[in-house]
Amino acid sequence: MENEKVCPIIAKHIKVALVGQPNVGKSMLINSVANSHLHVGNFSGVTVDKTEILFDYKEYHFTVVDLPGTYAFTNYTIEERVTHEYLCAEDYDIIVNVVDSTNLEKNLQLTSELLTMSKKVVIALNMSDEAQKEGIEIDAEYMSELIGVPCVKVSAATKMGIEELIESVIKKYESSKNISKLVFSEAVEEEIQKIVSCLEKHKYKAQNDYRNIAINLLKNNKKTYTRIHDDPIWTELQPVLLEASKHIELHHDSDDIKEAFAEEFAAFNRGIVAEVVKKKEIQEQKSLTQKIDSILIHRVFGIPIFLFFMWTLFQLTFKFGELPMSYIDAFFGWFGEIVGATIQNDEIRSLIVDGIISGVGAVVLFVPNIIMLFIGIALLESTGYMSRVAFLLDGFFHKFGLHGQSFIPLVTGFGCSIPAYMSARILKNDRDRLLTLFIIGFMSCGARLPVYVLFAGAFFSPEMAGNVLFAIYLSGALLGLVFAKVLKLTAFKGVDEPFVMEMPKYRLPSFKLIWHTVLTKTMMYLKKAGTFIAGAAILVWFLSNYPKNYELEQNYAIQIEQTTDATQKSQLQNKLEFELLENSYLGKIGKFSEPLFTPLGLDWKMSVALQTGLAAKEVIVSTLGVLYSLGNTSEDDSLIGAIREQIPFASAVAFIVVIMIYLPCMAASVVFTREAGHIKYFFYLLAFTSVVAYVMAFIAYHIALLF
């Protein structure tokens, strides 16, 4: 389908609220409709914030607001609150309710609640192709007649029915009447009519229709109560409502009006399913999903299989990254020489070559490794495997005080801490969410990968480096679980909530989607390298080159001039550079903080690198490059060689342990604070990670000394 470009002045504007339960393919559907690119994951809560998509069709200009997935109209989770508040308070023209055709009855829980609103609704019966494969036939035309709103069979994956859906939205938008055929039991309908009559009698002014107000009042909707409570009509309405509640509760043999309405909606949904869904008799045999699940989420073999997948991912990350790394390193060395040759001024040349090109180059060097990691995680997400691992690890996680759903943000943390902190919103309980937020930092993000690759390459053979990477990541995750238990027994005491999580069907990965996800994340990484990290590299260069010590330079210049031996000249030059570095601002900062890090076996250079790493973990590599006077070298393994030569193995182990645990980068810390809900939690995180990092590094250093 081609979208025709139209003039915005003459275009008719339609604002659509896209609503559905988690895992119904909303994001993929809007991808198909508008050729936009949203990240689609196979776990609830992937669309955390409202997303707006604009597109043109014929003479219409569409704005589609993709709302977070929600199971029902409650304010229990953040997603439900965002969606409910938008639908009740914001201005839009029509609701498109996306449902999973393979699980219609469950999805109609939300649909039936949407039908109580005085809004125009169109239902998109998504995954119709999958329903057909499973022998499920839905009579969309008859369903439209039954509930009074258009129902359109679509498939986001195959783009089937997309144009028909847009046409239905336009037709519904153009229609003046909005008649929903949602009906309740006789007792409820009787009470709704009494309330409507009361509102009509007093000519109560309201935006919503009287039926919608009546249903909200019966369901004890706080906002509706607050709005009507101060009106004179309340004195007459209150006894009517009390009588109505008693009647409905009696009818349902329940003392909970919400439970009574849940039964009403369920009965309506069962009625629709019975009328419009026909399922072909399929022989009793395991589906492909069940067959795969019997292996991948096996009680005994499930976790080892997952660990094998992760081990393979880190092996590939190191192996495939090796060759491009050498080319990138050679390019930046060559580029530095070319640029340096054109600049006459020594100071400016040093700034450009040693500061910016060397600093940014040291970070860009690890892009191939980052890409491999992002591809691996995106593949596991898009196939539906991640949700199953969350289910698989639930029992294991509960032993450490974590929720099974915590797995989703934790594994996202291997890519980047920022989306990981945001995806912790899927946890309904505030205590569970806070605990998960505190543990995400133990999952080594992609920004730490360059440091790990650097040190693994320095101290281990290429055959072993992949295993070492896997061991580092696994150690961080296990440490996180241990300290989750500590926090659960101390700061986050409380009873565990039961774990409920649906498992979507396995799907072939969408390579277009994976490509877009990896490209977006890689570009974010490179953008950070070109802006934030370039700025940090300039700052590190300035701090390492100033203040100037002309007297020292002059003394060494005389000695170098008097020496004829080339080796001795080189030694004197290196000694001069080292002394200048020691007397620079960076050297003074390092010397000042060195006593704090000495028990961990770290020298002042490593302590400075850790401090610059608070801004962004990628800066650690470029800082080490500057501090070890490597700005002018262009050998392939220059930095790796210097680390191997100048840093003892035990000190390297302690250094890696600190990087694994201590505070995430500045940007991630800001997001953590926002998600936790108060600035005090940032200081708790700072204290917690600093103490744990110091203690664990101290232990690791002394154990490594034994070997």
mmCIF file of N, CA and C in Angstrom, residues 285-373:
data_model
loop_
_atom_site.group_PDB
_atom_site.id
_atom_site.type_symbol
_atom_site.label_atom_id
_atom_site.label_comp_id
_atom_site.label_asym_id
_atom_site.label_seq_id
_atom_site.Cartn_x
_atom_site.Cartn_y
_atom_site.Cartn_z
ATOM 1 N N GLN A 285 -1.915 -33.719 19.398
ATOM 2 C CA GLN A 285 -0.459 -33.848 19.270
ATOM 3 C C GLN A 285 0.198 -32.536 19.670
ATOM 4 N N LYS A 286 1.424 -32.632 20.077
ATOM 5 C CA LYS A 286 2.137 -31.449 20.555
ATOM 6 C C LYS A 286 2.366 -30.473 19.412
ATOM 7 N N SER A 287 2.128 -29.187 19.697
ATOM 8 C CA SER A 287 2.427 -28.154 18.704
ATOM 9 C C SER A 287 3.938 -27.967 18.665
ATOM 10 N N LEU A 288 4.416 -27.261 17.631
ATOM 11 C CA LEU A 288 5.857 -27.008 17.494
ATOM 12 C C LEU A 288 6.373 -26.232 18.708
ATOM 13 N N THR A 289 5.560 -25.232 19.157
ATOM 14 C CA THR A 289 5.944 -24.440 20.340
ATOM 15 C C THR A 289 6.134 -25.344 21.552
ATOM 16 N N GLN A 290 5.184 -26.271 21.747
ATOM 17 C CA GLN A 290 5.275 -27.184 22.897
ATOM 18 C C GLN A 290 6.497 -28.087 22.799
ATOM 19 N N LYS A 291 6.791 -28.522 21.573
ATOM 20 C CA LYS A 291 7.957 -29.398 21.367
ATOM 21 C C LYS A 291 9.258 -28.651 21.703
ATOM 22 N N ILE A 292 9.341 -27.403 21.214
ATOM 23 C CA ILE A 292 10.555 -26.598 21.486
ATOM 24 C C ILE A 292 10.654 -26.297 22.983
ATOM 25 N N ASP A 293 9.496 -25.933 23.590
ATOM 26 C CA ASP A 293 9.474 -25.616 25.025
ATOM 27 C C ASP A 293 9.901 -26.804 25.884
ATOM 28 N N SER A 294 9.532 -28.003 25.450
ATOM 29 C CA SER A 294 9.882 -29.190 26.242
ATOM 30 C C SER A 294 11.395 -29.342 26.369
ATOM 31 N N ILE A 295 12.138 -28.722 25.441
ATOM 32 C CA ILE A 295 13.608 -28.758 25.509
ATOM 33 C C ILE A 295 14.147 -27.479 26.172
ATOM 34 N N LEU A 296 13.729 -26.300 25.634
ATOM 35 C CA LEU A 296 14.328 -25.028 26.066
ATOM 36 C C LEU A 296 13.957 -24.615 27.486
ATOM 37 N N ILE A 297 12.751 -25.007 27.953
ATOM 38 C CA ILE A 297 12.417 -24.657 29.347
ATOM 39 C C ILE A 297 12.253 -25.929 30.200
ATOM 40 N N HIS A 298 13.087 -26.904 29.871
ATOM 41 C CA HIS A 298 13.129 -28.144 30.648
ATOM 42 C C HIS A 298 13.632 -27.832 32.055
ATOM 43 N N ARG A 299 13.056 -28.494 33.052
ATOM 44 C CA ARG A 299 13.410 -28.203 34.460
ATOM 45 C C ARG A 299 14.898 -28.375 34.731
ATOM 46 N N VAL A 300 15.515 -29.386 34.121
ATOM 47 C CA VAL A 300 16.927 -29.682 34.393
ATOM 48 C C VAL A 300 17.847 -29.009 33.375
ATOM 49 N N PHE A 301 17.510 -29.153 32.074
ATOM 50 C CA PHE A 301 18.425 -28.703 31.018
ATOM 51 C C PHE A 301 18.202 -27.248 30.589
ATOM 52 N N GLY A 302 17.084 -26.646 30.998
ATOM 53 C CA GLY A 302 16.741 -25.294 30.537
ATOM 54 C C GLY A 302 17.809 -24.257 30.834
ATOM 55 N N ILE A 303 18.266 -24.202 32.097
ATOM 56 C CA ILE A 303 19.260 -23.191 32.491
ATOM 57 C C ILE A 303 20.619 -23.453 31.829
ATOM 58 N N PRO A 304 21.117 -24.716 31.804
ATOM 59 C CA PRO A 304 22.379 -24.949 31.073
ATOM 60 C C PRO A 304 22.289 -24.557 29.592
ATOM 61 N N ILE A 305 21.126 -24.792 28.961
ATOM 62 C CA ILE A 305 20.962 -24.404 27.551
ATOM 63 C C ILE A 305 21.067 -22.888 27.411
ATOM 64 N N PHE A 306 20.414 -22.157 28.330
ATOM 65 C CA PHE A 306 20.478 -20.685 28.303
ATOM 66 C C PHE A 306 21.923 -20.212 28.488
ATOM 67 N N LEU A 307 22.629 -20.803 29.452
ATOM 68 C CA LEU A 307 24.034 -20.421 29.693
ATOM 69 C C LEU A 307 24.895 -20.725 28.467
ATOM 70 N N PHE A 308 24.587 -21.829 27.776
ATOM 71 C CA PHE A 308 25.328 -22.178 26.552
ATOM 72 C C PHE A 308 25.107 -21.118 25.477
ATOM 73 N N PHE A 309 23.850 -20.663 25.328
ATOM 74 C CA PHE A 309 23.546 -19.609 24.353
ATOM 75 C C PHE A 309 24.342 -18.342 24.663
ATOM 76 N N MET A 310 24.386 -17.976 25.960
ATOM 77 C CA MET A 310 25.103 -16.759 26.357
ATOM 78 C C MET A 310 26.609 -16.924 26.144
ATOM 79 N N TRP A 311 27.132 -18.116 26.458
ATOM 80 C CA TRP A 311 28.561 -18.401 26.243
ATOM 81 C C TRP A 311 28.905 -18.272 24.758
ATOM 82 N N THR A 312 28.042 -18.839 23.906
ATOM 83 C CA THR A 312 28.244 -18.758 22.450
ATOM 84 C C THR A 312 28.253 -17.307 21.990
ATOM 85 N N LEU A 313 27.331 -16.522 22.558
ATOM 86 C CA LEU A 313 27.236 -15.106 22.195
ATOM 87 C C LEU A 313 28.544 -14.366 22.500
ATOM 88 N N PHE A 314 29.138 -14.634 23.663
ATOM 89 C CA PHE A 314 30.374 -13.932 24.027
ATOM 90 C C PHE A 314 31.579 -14.446 23.234
ATOM 91 N N GLN A 315 31.542 -15.727 22.881
ATOM 92 C CA GLN A 315 32.599 -16.258 22.000
ATOM 93 C C GLN A 315 32.564 -15.543 20.655
ATOM 94 N N LEU A 316 31.352 -15.443 20.084
ATOM 95 C CA LEU A 316 31.183 -14.780 18.784
ATOM 96 C C LEU A 316 31.545 -13.299 18.873
ATOM 97 N N THR A 317 31.167 -12.681 20.014
ATOM 98 C CA THR A 317 31.467 -11.256 20.221
ATOM 99 C C THR A 317 32.962 -11.005 20.105
ATOM 100 N N PHE A 318 33.766 -11.894 20.689
ATOM 101 C CA PHE A 318 35.222 -11.702 20.657
ATOM 102 C C PHE A 318 35.805 -12.104 19.303
ATOM 103 N N LYS A 319 35.362 -13.270 18.784
ATOM 104 C CA LYS A 319 35.929 -13.797 17.537
ATOM 105 C C LYS A 319 35.661 -12.874 16.356
ATOM 106 N N PHE A 320 34.372 -12.498 16.178
ATOM 107 C CA PHE A 320 33.997 -11.684 15.024
ATOM 108 C C PHE A 320 34.492 -10.243 15.146
ATOM 109 N N GLY A 321 34.754 -9.818 16.385
ATOM 110 C CA GLY A 321 35.216 -8.443 16.584
ATOM 111 C C GLY A 321 36.694 -8.257 16.308
ATOM 112 N N GLU A 322 37.461 -9.386 16.336
ATOM 113 C CA GLU A 322 38.927 -9.307 16.269
ATOM 114 C C GLU A 322 39.462 -8.663 14.989
ATOM 115 N N LEU A 323 39.016 -9.166 13.829
ATOM 116 C CA LEU A 323 39.547 -8.690 12.549
ATOM 117 C C LEU A 323 39.186 -7.228 12.279
ATOM 118 N N PRO A 324 37.886 -6.845 12.379
ATOM 119 C CA PRO A 324 37.556 -5.427 12.144
ATOM 120 C C PRO A 324 38.274 -4.487 13.108
ATOM 121 N N MET A 325 38.536 -4.959 14.346
ATOM 122 C CA MET A 325 39.227 -4.119 15.337
ATOM 123 C C MET A 325 40.605 -3.698 14.837
ATOM 124 N N SER A 326 41.330 -4.635 14.238
ATOM 125 C CA SER A 326 42.688 -4.327 13.767
ATOM 126 C C SER A 326 42.644 -3.288 12.644
ATOM 127 N N TYR A 327 41.620 -3.406 11.765
ATOM 128 C CA TYR A 327 41.475 -2.436 10.669
ATOM 129 C C TYR A 327 41.105 -1.049 11.200
ATOM 130 N N ILE A 328 40.180 -1.021 12.179
ATOM 131 C CA ILE A 328 39.753 0.266 12.755
ATOM 132 C C ILE A 328 40.927 0.942 13.460
ATOM 133 N N ASP A 329 41.705 0.141 14.211
ATOM 134 C CA ASP A 329 42.869 0.672 14.931
ATOM 135 C C ASP A 329 43.889 1.247 13.942
ATOM 136 N N ALA A 330 44.125 0.495 12.861
ATOM 137 C CA ALA A 330 45.084 0.943 11.841
ATOM 138 C C ALA A 330 44.590 2.223 11.173
ATOM 139 N N PHE A 331 43.271 2.289 10.929
ATOM 140 C CA PHE A 331 42.698 3.482 10.282
ATOM 141 C C PHE A 331 42.910 4.727 11.137
ATOM 142 N N PHE A 332 42.615 4.613 12.446
ATOM 143 C CA PHE A 332 42.751 5.792 13.316
ATOM 144 C C PHE A 332 44.216 6.192 13.494
ATOM 145 N N GLY A 333 45.115 5.193 13.483
ATOM 146 C CA GLY A 333 46.544 5.499 13.535
ATOM 147 C C GLY A 333 46.968 6.280 12.296
ATOM 148 N N TRP A 334 46.523 5.770 11.114
ATOM 149 C CA TRP A 334 46.838 6.435 9.835
ATOM 150 C C TRP A 334 46.207 7.833 9.771
ATOM 151 N N PHE A 335 44.958 7.918 10.197
ATOM 152 C CA PHE A 335 44.225 9.185 10.169
ATOM 153 C C PHE A 335 44.910 10.225 11.068
ATOM 154 N N GLY A 336 45.357 9.768 12.248
ATOM 155 C CA GLY A 336 46.070 10.652 13.179
ATOM 156 C C GLY A 336 47.344 11.202 12.567
ATOM 157 N N GLU A 337 48.090 10.330 11.846
ATOM 158 C CA GLU A 337 49.341 10.761 11.193
ATOM 159 C C GLU A 337 49.066 11.776 10.091
ATOM 160 N N ILE A 338 48.032 11.490 9.277
ATOM 161 C CA ILE A 338 47.679 12.381 8.153
ATOM 162 C C ILE A 338 47.276 13.756 8.675
ATOM 163 N N VAL A 339 46.387 13.753 9.686
ATOM 164 C CA VAL A 339 45.903 15.024 10.244
ATOM 165 C C VAL A 339 47.039 15.753 10.952
ATOM 166 N N GLY A 340 47.839 15.006 11.711
ATOM 167 C CA GLY A 340 48.951 15.596 12.460
ATOM 168 C C GLY A 340 49.954 16.294 11.559
ATOM 169 N N ALA A 341 50.174 15.708 10.361
ATOM 170 C CA ALA A 341 51.157 16.276 9.421
ATOM 171 C C ALA A 341 50.722 17.630 8.867
ATOM 172 N N THR A 342 49.422 17.901 8.923
ATOM 173 C CA THR A 342 48.904 19.169 8.361
ATOM 174 C C THR A 342 48.870 20.293 9.391
ATOM 175 N N ILE A 343 49.106 19.969 10.685
ATOM 176 C CA ILE A 343 48.998 20.981 11.748
ATOM 177 C C ILE A 343 50.395 21.376 12.225
ATOM 178 N N GLN A 344 50.712 22.649 12.123
ATOM 179 C CA GLN A 344 52.039 23.148 12.495
ATOM 180 C C GLN A 344 52.201 23.290 14.011
ATOM 181 N N ASN A 345 51.161 23.852 14.670
ATOM 182 C CA ASN A 345 51.244 24.129 16.106
ATOM 183 C C ASN A 345 51.240 22.828 16.911
ATOM 184 N N ASP A 346 52.262 22.640 17.753
ATOM 185 C CA ASP A 346 52.407 21.400 18.528
ATOM 186 C C ASP A 346 51.227 21.159 19.464
ATOM 187 N N GLU A 347 50.769 22.235 20.136
ATOM 188 C CA GLU A 347 49.675 22.109 21.107
ATOM 189 C C GLU A 347 48.383 21.655 20.425
ATOM 190 N N ILE A 348 48.057 22.340 19.321
ATOM 191 C CA ILE A 348 46.818 21.999 18.601
ATOM 192 C C ILE A 348 46.915 20.588 18.019
ATOM 193 N N ARG A 349 48.124 20.245 17.471
ATOM 194 C CA ARG A 349 48.313 18.898 16.918
ATOM 195 C C ARG A 349 48.108 17.839 17.999
ATOM 196 N N SER A 350 48.671 18.086 19.170
ATOM 197 C CA SER A 350 48.532 17.142 20.283
ATOM 198 C C SER A 350 47.065 17.001 20.705
ATOM 199 N N LEU A 351 46.356 18.150 20.748
ATOM 200 C CA LEU A 351 44.938 18.121 21.118
ATOM 201 C C LEU A 351 44.131 17.294 20.127
ATOM 202 N N ILE A 352 44.337 17.573 18.825
ATOM 203 C CA ILE A 352 43.557 16.882 17.783
ATOM 204 C C ILE A 352 43.924 15.399 17.709
ATOM 205 N N VAL A 353 45.231 15.112 17.638
ATOM 206 C CA VAL A 353 45.692 13.730 17.419
ATOM 207 C C VAL A 353 45.619 12.897 18.701
ATOM 208 N N ASP A 354 46.296 13.403 19.771
ATOM 209 C CA ASP A 354 46.360 12.618 21.016
ATOM 210 C C ASP A 354 45.056 12.674 21.809
ATOM 211 N N GLY A 355 44.374 13.815 21.731
ATOM 212 C CA GLY A 355 43.139 13.968 22.502
ATOM 213 C C GLY A 355 41.933 13.418 21.792
ATOM 214 N N ILE A 356 41.521 14.100 20.696
ATOM 215 C CA ILE A 356 40.251 13.750 20.045
ATOM 216 C C ILE A 356 40.341 12.457 19.231
ATOM 217 N N ILE A 357 41.267 12.396 18.253
ATOM 218 C CA ILE A 357 41.331 11.220 17.363
ATOM 219 C C ILE A 357 41.659 9.959 18.147
ATOM 220 N N SER A 358 42.664 10.055 19.031
ATOM 221 C CA SER A 358 43.056 8.879 19.819
ATOM 222 C C SER A 358 41.952 8.468 20.795
ATOM 223 N N GLY A 359 41.336 9.472 21.448
ATOM 224 C CA GLY A 359 40.291 9.183 22.436
ATOM 225 C C GLY A 359 39.061 8.562 21.808
ATOM 226 N N VAL A 360 38.573 9.177 20.723
ATOM 227 C CA VAL A 360 37.387 8.647 20.033
ATOM 228 C C VAL A 360 37.722 7.316 19.359
ATOM 229 N N GLY A 361 38.900 7.230 18.768
ATOM 230 C CA GLY A 361 39.329 5.989 18.106
ATOM 231 C C GLY A 361 39.358 4.806 19.055
ATOM 232 N N ALA A 362 39.818 5.055 20.293
ATOM 233 C CA ALA A 362 39.886 3.981 21.292
ATOM 234 C C ALA A 362 38.500 3.425 21.610
ATOM 235 N N VAL A 363 37.476 4.258 21.466
ATOM 236 C CA VAL A 363 36.097 3.825 21.740
ATOM 237 C C VAL A 363 35.480 3.165 20.509
ATOM 238 N N VAL A 364 35.664 3.796 19.329
ATOM 239 C CA VAL A 364 35.104 3.268 18.068
ATOM 240 C C VAL A 364 35.704 1.891 17.763
ATOM 241 N N LEU A 365 36.922 1.674 18.227
ATOM 242 C CA LEU A 365 37.628 0.402 18.035
ATOM 243 C C LEU A 365 36.762 -0.808 18.400
ATOM 244 N N PHE A 366 35.889 -0.638 19.398
ATOM 245 C CA PHE A 366 35.137 -1.781 19.918
ATOM 246 C C PHE A 366 33.712 -1.882 19.360
ATOM 247 N N VAL A 367 33.410 -1.075 18.336
ATOM 248 C CA VAL A 367 32.074 -1.119 17.722
ATOM 249 C C VAL A 367 31.718 -2.529 17.211
ATOM 250 N N PRO A 368 32.631 -3.267 16.543
ATOM 251 C CA PRO A 368 32.268 -4.618 16.085
ATOM 252 C C PRO A 368 31.799 -5.527 17.230
ATOM 253 N N ASN A 369 32.460 -5.441 18.396
ATOM 254 C CA ASN A 369 32.053 -6.251 19.556
ATOM 255 C C ASN A 369 30.664 -5.852 20.042
ATOM 256 N N ILE A 370 30.434 -4.529 20.086
ATOM 257 C CA ILE A 370 29.144 -4.001 20.536
ATOM 258 C C ILE A 370 28.030 -4.488 19.610
ATOM 259 N N ILE A 371 28.273 -4.421 18.287
ATOM 260 C CA ILE A 371 27.271 -4.852 17.299
ATOM 261 C C ILE A 371 26.916 -6.317 17.504
ATOM 262 N N MET A 372 27.918 -7.167 17.714
ATOM 263 C CA MET A 372 27.668 -8.600 17.921
ATOM 264 C C MET A 372 26.809 -8.841 19.161
ATOM 265 N N LEU A 373 27.095 -8.099 20.232
ATOM 266 C CA LEU A 373 26.323 -8.250 21.474
ATOM 267 C C LEU A 373 24.872 -7.826 21.257
#
